[in-house]
Tab-separated table of C-alpha atoms and ligand atoms in Angstrom:
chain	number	residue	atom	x	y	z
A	206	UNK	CA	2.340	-25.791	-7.526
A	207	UNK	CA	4.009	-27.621	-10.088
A	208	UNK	CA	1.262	-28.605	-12.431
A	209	UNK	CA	0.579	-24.557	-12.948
A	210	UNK	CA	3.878	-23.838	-13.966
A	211	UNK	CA	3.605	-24.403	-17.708
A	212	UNK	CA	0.904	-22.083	-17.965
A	213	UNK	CA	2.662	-19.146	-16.180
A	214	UNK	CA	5.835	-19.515	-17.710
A	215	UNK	CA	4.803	-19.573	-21.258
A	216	UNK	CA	2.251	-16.356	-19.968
A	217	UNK	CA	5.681	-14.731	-18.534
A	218	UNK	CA	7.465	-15.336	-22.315
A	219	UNK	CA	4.556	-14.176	-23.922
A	220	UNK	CA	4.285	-11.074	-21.809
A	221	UNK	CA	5.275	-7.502	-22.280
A	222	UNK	CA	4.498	-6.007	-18.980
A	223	UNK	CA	4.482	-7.859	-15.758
A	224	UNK	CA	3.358	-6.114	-12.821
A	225	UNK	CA	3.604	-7.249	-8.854
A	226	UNK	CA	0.953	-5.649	-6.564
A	227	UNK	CA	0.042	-6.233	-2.991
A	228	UNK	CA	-2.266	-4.913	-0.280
A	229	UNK	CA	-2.699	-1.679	1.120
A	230	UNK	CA	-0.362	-0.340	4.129
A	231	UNK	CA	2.275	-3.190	3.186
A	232	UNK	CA	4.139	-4.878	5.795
A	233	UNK	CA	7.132	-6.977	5.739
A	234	UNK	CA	5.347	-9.795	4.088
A	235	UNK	CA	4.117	-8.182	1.656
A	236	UNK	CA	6.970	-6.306	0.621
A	237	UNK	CA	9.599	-8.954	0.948
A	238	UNK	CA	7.159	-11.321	-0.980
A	239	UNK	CA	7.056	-8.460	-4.125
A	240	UNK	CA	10.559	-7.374	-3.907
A	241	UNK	CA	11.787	-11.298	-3.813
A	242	UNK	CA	9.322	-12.654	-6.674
A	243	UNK	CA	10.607	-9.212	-8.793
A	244	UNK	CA	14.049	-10.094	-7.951
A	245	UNK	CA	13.624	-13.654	-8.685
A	246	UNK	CA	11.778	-13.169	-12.298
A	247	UNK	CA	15.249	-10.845	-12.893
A	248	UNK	CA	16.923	-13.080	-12.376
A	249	UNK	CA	15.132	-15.166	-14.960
A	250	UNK	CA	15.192	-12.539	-17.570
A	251	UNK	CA	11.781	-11.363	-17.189
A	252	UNK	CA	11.497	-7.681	-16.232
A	253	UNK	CA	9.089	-6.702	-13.766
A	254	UNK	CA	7.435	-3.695	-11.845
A	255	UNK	CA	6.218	-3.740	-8.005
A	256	UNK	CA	3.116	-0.864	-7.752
A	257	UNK	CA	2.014	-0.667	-3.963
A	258	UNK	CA	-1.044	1.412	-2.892
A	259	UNK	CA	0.739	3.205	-0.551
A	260	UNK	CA	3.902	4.304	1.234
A	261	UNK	CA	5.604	1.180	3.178
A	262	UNK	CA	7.283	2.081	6.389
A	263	UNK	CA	11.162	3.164	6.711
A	264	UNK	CA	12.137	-0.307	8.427
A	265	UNK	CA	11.538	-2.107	5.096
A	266	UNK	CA	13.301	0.822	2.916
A	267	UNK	CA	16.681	-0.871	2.965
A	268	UNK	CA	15.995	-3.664	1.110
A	269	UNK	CA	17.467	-3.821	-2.580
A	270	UNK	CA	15.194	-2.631	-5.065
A	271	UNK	CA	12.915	-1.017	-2.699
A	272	UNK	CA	13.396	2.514	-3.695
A	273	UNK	CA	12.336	1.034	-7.306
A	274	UNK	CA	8.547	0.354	-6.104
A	275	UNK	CA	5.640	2.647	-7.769
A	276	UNK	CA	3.642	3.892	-5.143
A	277	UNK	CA	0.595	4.174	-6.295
A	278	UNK	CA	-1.251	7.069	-4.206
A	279	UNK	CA	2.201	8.907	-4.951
A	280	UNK	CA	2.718	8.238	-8.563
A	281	UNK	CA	-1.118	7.229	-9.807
A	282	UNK	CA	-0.878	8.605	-13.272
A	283	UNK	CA	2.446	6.134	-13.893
A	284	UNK	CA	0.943	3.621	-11.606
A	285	UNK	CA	-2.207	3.158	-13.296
A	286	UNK	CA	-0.619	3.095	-17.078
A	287	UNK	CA	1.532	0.244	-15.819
A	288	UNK	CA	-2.001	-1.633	-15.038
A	289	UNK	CA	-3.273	-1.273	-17.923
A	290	UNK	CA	-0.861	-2.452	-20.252
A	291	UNK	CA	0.066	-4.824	-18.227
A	292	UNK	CA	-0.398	-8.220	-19.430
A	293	UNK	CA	0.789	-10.739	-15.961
A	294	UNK	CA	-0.248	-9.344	-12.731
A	295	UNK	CA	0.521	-11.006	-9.623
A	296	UNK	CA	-1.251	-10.851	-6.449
A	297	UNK	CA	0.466	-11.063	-3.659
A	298	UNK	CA	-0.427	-11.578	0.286
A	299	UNK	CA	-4.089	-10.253	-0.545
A	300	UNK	CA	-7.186	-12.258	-2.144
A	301	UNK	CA	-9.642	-9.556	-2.560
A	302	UNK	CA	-8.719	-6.622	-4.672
A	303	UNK	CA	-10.591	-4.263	-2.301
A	304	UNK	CA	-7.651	-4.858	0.003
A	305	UNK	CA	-5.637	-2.605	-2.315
A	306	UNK	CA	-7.687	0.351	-1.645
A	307	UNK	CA	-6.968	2.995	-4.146
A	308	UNK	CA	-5.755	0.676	-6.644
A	309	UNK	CA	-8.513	-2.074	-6.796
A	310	UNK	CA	-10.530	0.046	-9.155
A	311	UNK	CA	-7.560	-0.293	-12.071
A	312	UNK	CA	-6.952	-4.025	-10.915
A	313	UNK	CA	-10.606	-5.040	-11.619
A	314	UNK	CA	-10.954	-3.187	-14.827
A	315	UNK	CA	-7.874	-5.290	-15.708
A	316	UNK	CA	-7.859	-8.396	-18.254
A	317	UNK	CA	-4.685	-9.158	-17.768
A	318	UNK	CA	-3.110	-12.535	-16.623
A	319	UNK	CA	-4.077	-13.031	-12.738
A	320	UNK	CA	-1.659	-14.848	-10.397
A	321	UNK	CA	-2.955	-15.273	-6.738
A	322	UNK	CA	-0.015	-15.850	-4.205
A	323	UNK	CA	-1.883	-15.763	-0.335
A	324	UNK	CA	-2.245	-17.462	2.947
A	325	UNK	CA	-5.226	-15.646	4.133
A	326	UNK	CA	-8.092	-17.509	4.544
A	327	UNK	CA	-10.763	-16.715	1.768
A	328	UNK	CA	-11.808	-18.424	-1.399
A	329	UNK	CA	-11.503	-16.117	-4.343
A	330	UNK	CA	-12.892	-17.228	-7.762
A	331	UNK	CA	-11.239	-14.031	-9.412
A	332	UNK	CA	-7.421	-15.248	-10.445
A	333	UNK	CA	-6.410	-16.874	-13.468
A	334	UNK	CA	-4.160	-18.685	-11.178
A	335	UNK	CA	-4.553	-19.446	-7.704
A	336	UNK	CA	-1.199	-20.440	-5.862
A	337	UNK	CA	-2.531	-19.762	-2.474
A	338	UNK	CA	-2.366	-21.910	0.694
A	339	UNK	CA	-4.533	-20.882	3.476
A	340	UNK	CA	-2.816	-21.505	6.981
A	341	UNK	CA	1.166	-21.316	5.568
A	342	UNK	CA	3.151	-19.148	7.567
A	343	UNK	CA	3.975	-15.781	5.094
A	344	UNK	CA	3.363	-15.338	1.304
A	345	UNK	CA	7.175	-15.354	1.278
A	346	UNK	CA	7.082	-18.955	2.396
A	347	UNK	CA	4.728	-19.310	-0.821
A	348	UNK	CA	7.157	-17.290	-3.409
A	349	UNK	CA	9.852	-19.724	-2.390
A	350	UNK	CA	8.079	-22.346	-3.206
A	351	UNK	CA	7.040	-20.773	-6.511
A	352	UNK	CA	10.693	-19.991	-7.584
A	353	UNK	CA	11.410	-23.437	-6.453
A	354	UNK	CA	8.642	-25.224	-8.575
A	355	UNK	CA	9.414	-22.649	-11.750
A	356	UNK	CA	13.422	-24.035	-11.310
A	357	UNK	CA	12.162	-27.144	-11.491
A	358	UNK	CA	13.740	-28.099	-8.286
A	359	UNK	CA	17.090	-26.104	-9.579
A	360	UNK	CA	16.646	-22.571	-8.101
A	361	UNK	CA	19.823	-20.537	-7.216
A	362	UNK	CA	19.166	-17.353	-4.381
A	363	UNK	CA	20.765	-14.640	-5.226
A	364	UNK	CA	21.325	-12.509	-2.032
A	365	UNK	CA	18.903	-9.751	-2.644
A	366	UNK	CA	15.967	-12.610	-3.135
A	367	UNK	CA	17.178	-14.087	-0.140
A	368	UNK	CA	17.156	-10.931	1.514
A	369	UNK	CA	13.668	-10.086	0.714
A	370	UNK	CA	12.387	-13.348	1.474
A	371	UNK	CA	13.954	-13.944	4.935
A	372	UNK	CA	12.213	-10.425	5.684
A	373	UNK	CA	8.725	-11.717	5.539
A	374	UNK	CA	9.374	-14.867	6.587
A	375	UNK	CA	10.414	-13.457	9.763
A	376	UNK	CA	8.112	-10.583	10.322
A	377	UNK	CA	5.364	-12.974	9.597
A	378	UNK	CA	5.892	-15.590	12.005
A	379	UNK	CA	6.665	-13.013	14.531
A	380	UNK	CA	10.414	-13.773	14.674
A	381	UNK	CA	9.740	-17.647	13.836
A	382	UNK	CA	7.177	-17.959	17.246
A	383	UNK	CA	3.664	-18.393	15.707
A	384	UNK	CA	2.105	-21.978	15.186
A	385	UNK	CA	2.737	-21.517	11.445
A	386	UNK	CA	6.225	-21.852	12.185
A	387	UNK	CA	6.914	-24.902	10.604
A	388	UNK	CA	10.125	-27.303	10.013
A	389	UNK	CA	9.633	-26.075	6.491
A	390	UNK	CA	10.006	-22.378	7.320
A	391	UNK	CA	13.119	-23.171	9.322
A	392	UNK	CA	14.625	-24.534	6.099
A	393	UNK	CA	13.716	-22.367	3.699
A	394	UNK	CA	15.315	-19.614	6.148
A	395	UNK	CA	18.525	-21.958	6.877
A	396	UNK	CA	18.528	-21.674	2.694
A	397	UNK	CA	18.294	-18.032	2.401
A	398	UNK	CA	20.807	-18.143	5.259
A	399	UNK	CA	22.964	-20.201	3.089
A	400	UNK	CA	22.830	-17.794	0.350
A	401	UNK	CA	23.896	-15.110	1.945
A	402	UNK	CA	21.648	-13.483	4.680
A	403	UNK	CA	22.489	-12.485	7.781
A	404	UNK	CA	19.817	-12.674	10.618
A	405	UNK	CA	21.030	-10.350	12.605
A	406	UNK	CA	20.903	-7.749	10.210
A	407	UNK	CA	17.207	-8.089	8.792
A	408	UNK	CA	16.370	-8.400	12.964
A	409	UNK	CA	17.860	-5.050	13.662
A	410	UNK	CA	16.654	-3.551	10.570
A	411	UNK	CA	12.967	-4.799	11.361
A	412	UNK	CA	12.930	-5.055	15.279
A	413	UNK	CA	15.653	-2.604	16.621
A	414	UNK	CA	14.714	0.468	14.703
A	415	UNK	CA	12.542	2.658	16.892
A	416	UNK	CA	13.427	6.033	17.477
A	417	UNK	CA	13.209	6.998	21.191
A	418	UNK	CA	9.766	8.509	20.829
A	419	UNK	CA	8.298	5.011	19.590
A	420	UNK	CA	9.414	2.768	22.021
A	421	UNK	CA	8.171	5.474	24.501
A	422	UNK	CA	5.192	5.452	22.695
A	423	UNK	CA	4.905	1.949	23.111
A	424	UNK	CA	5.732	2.323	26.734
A	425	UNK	CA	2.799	5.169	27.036
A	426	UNK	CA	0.437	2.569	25.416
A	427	UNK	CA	0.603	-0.416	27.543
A	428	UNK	CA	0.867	2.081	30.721
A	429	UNK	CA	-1.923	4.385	30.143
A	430	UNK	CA	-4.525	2.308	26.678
A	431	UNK	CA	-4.168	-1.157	28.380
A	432	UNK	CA	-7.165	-2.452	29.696
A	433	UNK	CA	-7.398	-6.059	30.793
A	434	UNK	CA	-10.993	-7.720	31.152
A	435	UNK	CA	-10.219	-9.774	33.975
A	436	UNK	CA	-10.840	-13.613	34.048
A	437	UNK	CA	-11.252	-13.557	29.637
A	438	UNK	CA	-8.061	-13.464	29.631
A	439	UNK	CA	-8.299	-10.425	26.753
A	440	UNK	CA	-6.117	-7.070	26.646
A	441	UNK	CA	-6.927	-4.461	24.389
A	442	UNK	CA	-5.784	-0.825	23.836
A	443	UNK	CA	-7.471	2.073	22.301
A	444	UNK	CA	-5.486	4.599	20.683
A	445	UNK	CA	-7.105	8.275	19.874
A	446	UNK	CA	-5.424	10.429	16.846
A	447	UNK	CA	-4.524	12.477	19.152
A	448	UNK	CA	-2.460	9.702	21.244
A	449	UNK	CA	-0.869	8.841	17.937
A	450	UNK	CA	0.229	12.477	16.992
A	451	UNK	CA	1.035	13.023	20.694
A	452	UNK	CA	4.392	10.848	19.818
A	453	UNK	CA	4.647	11.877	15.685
A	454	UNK	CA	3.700	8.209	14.800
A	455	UNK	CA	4.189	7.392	11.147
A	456	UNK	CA	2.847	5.001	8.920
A	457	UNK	CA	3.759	1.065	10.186
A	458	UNK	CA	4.767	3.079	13.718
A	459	UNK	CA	1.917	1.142	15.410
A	460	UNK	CA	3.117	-2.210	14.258
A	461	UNK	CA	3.786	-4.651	16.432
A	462	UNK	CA	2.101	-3.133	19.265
A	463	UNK	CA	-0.876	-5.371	19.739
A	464	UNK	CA	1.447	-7.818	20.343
A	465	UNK	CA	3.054	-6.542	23.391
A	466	UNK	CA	-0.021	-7.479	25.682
A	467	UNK	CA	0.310	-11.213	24.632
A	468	UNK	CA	3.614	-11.128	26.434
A	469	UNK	CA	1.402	-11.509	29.427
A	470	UNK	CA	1.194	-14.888	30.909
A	471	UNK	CA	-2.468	-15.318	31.116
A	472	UNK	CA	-3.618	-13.297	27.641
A	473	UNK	CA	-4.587	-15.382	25.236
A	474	UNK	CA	-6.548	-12.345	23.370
A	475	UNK	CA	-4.890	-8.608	22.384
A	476	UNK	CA	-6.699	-6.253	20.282
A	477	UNK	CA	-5.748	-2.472	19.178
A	478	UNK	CA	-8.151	-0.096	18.219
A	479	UNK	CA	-6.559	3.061	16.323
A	480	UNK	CA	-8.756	6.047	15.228
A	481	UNK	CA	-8.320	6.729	11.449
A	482	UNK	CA	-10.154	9.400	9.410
A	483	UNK	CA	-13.826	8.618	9.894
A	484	UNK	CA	-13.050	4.869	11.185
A	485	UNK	CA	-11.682	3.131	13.900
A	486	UNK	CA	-8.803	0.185	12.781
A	487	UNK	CA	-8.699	-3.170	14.288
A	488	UNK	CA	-5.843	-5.524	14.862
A	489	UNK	CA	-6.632	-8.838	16.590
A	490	UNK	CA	-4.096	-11.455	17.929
A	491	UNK	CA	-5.050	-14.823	19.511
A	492	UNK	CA	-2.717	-17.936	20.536
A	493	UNK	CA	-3.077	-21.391	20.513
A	494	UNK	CA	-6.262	-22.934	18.790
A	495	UNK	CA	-8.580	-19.454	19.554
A	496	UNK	CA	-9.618	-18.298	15.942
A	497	UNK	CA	-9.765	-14.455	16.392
A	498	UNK	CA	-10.986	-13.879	13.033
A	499	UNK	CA	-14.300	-14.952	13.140
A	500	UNK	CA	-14.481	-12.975	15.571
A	501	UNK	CA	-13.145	-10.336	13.329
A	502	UNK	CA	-15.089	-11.377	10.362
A	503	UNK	CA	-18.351	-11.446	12.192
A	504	UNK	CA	-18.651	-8.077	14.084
A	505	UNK	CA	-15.773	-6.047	12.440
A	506	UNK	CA	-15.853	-6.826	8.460
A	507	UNK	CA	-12.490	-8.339	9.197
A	508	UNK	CA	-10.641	-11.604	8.265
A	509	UNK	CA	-7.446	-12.515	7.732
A	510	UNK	CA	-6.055	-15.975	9.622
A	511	UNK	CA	-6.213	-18.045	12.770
A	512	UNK	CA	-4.252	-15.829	15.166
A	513	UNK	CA	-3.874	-12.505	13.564
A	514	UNK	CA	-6.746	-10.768	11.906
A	515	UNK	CA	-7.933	-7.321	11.213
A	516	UNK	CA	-11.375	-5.463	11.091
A	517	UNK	CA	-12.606	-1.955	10.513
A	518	UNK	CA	-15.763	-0.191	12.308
A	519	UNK	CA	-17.663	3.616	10.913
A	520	UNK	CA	-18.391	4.189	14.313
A	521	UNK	CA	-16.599	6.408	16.886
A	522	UNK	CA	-13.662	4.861	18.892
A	523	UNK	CA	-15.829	5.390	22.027
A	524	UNK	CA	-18.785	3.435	20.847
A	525	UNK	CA	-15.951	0.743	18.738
A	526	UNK	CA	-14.583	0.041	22.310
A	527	UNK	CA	-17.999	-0.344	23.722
A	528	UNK	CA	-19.634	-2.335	20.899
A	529	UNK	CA	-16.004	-4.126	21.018
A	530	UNK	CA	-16.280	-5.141	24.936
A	531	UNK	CA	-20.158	-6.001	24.746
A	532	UNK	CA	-19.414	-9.162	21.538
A	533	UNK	CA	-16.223	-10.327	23.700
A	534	UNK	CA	-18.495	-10.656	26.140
A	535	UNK	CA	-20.546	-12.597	24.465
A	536	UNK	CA	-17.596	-14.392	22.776
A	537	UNK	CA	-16.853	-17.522	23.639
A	538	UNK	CA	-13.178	-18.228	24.115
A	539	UNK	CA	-12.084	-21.800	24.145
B	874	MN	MN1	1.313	-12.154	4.921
């Protein structure tokens, strides 16, 4: 990362306007990644301006600064005058603009300054800069080691950076479990410690903030959606709209949930299927060496990495689950 820094900092002197944008539906990742580069380039005298597509969900509403964000399906007219004067954009925890739905229109039309921050795999030819590394554990992981490489080795964490980055770091390693979950991850998060977080805090915030109808929710999903095809060692669940406004389920209500089959022994594969508007979302989730998003990529016009992917089908959730059942059939699991 260090041989790019020139470049960007002389483009962040330069700059007038310097925007942080991420994908659509953010999660904790992507959040804590915007929020924690924003407060970092504060912190280095360079004012900047997060603009996400849409709303994020209430668990990630206490972090500093968060009530600062531009939503940009709430606020376009603002939104979309910030993108175009803006002359350094940074991308963050997406590597195809089309993952910012409503905003990727404004995003391509923009000339401005492009910085790429991602682990997902992909190989975009679009940013000015591209910091990415496929296969690291969280774009926060990444934005440390961008603050880090901009200090030159001298970066001080103030507590709301540390804050924001321990958030992502954690919700993207699934509470530090996933293979990602390297000895570096475990320092940077002993650092952000160090400067002032406190783990059991972001935890509860994140993980012990259902209201009773979601956890029953959850409870209704594994007892009643679960279905198990027997010696794949695959769970999946598939969730109607009218499941999901059975229990008032908001935006980022459903996350987490494909990941409650997987604490089954002998499931190696979960997958949720959730009716939307005229499509039917997919999350996958795979562990060990099983690389659920080709499988994603392949049948679902999905992607994303190794064990956690996501795909999309036009086609009604009955005939998604059947379609979905007849390629993991055909799948072959190692
Ligand atoms: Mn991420």
């Amino acid at each position: 990362m260090k041989n790019e820094m020139p470049a960007i900092r002389k483009r962040l002197k330069d700059a007038k306007q310097v925007i942080i944008t991420t994908h659509l539906s953010p999660d904790g990742d992507a959040i804590g990644s915007s929020l924690g580069l924003h407060h970092f380039l504060t912190q280095e005298g360079i004012p900047s301006q997060v603009i996400v597509p849409n709303a994020f969900p209430k668990f990630l509403q206490w972090l500093k600064g968060s009530d600062e964000i531009c939503v940009f399906d709430e606020d376009k007219e603002r939104a979309q005058q910030l993108i175009e004067v803006a002359d350094v954009v940074f991308c963050l925890d997406y590597n195809e603009t089309k993952r910012t739905g409503p905003m990727q229109e404004d995003l391509d039309k923009s000339m401005a300054y492009k910085v790429l921050i991602d682990h997902h795999i992909g190989n975009p030819t679009w940013p000015d800069i591209n910091l990415s590394v496929v296969g690291a554990s969280s774009t926060c992981e990444l934005v440390y080691d961008f603050a880090e490489a901009y200090s030159n080795g001298e970066l001080t964490l103030n507590q709301d950076l540390a804050y924001a980055l321990y958030t992502g770091l954690l919700t993207d390693t699934g509470n530090f479990q996933f293979s990602a979950t390297t000895p570096k991850v475990h320092m940077q998060a002993a650092r952000l410690i160090e400067a002032g977080v406190q783990p059991d805090l972001v935890h509860n915030h994140i993980n012990n903030s259902f209201d009773e109808l979601r956890l029953q929710f959850f409870g209704f999903c594994v007892s009643e959606r679960m279905k198990i095809l027997k010696d794949r060692g695959i769970a999946y669940m598939a969730l109607s709209r009218e499941d999901i406004q059975q229990f008032n389920i908001q935006t980022g209500g459903t996350e987490g949930l494909v990941n409650e089959p997987m604490k089954i022994a002998n499931i190696d594969v979960s997958i949720l299927l959730k009716e939307d508007e005229g499509k039917v979302k997919l999350s996958f989730r795979s562990k060990r060496d099983i690389d659920i998003s080709v499988f994603a990529r392949e049948f679902f016009q999905g992607g994303g990495h190794r064990n956690a992917a996501g795909g999309v089908s036009f086609a009604s959730l009955a005939e998604t689950e059947e379609e979905l059942v007849k390629r993991l059939n055909n799948f072959n699991i190692s």
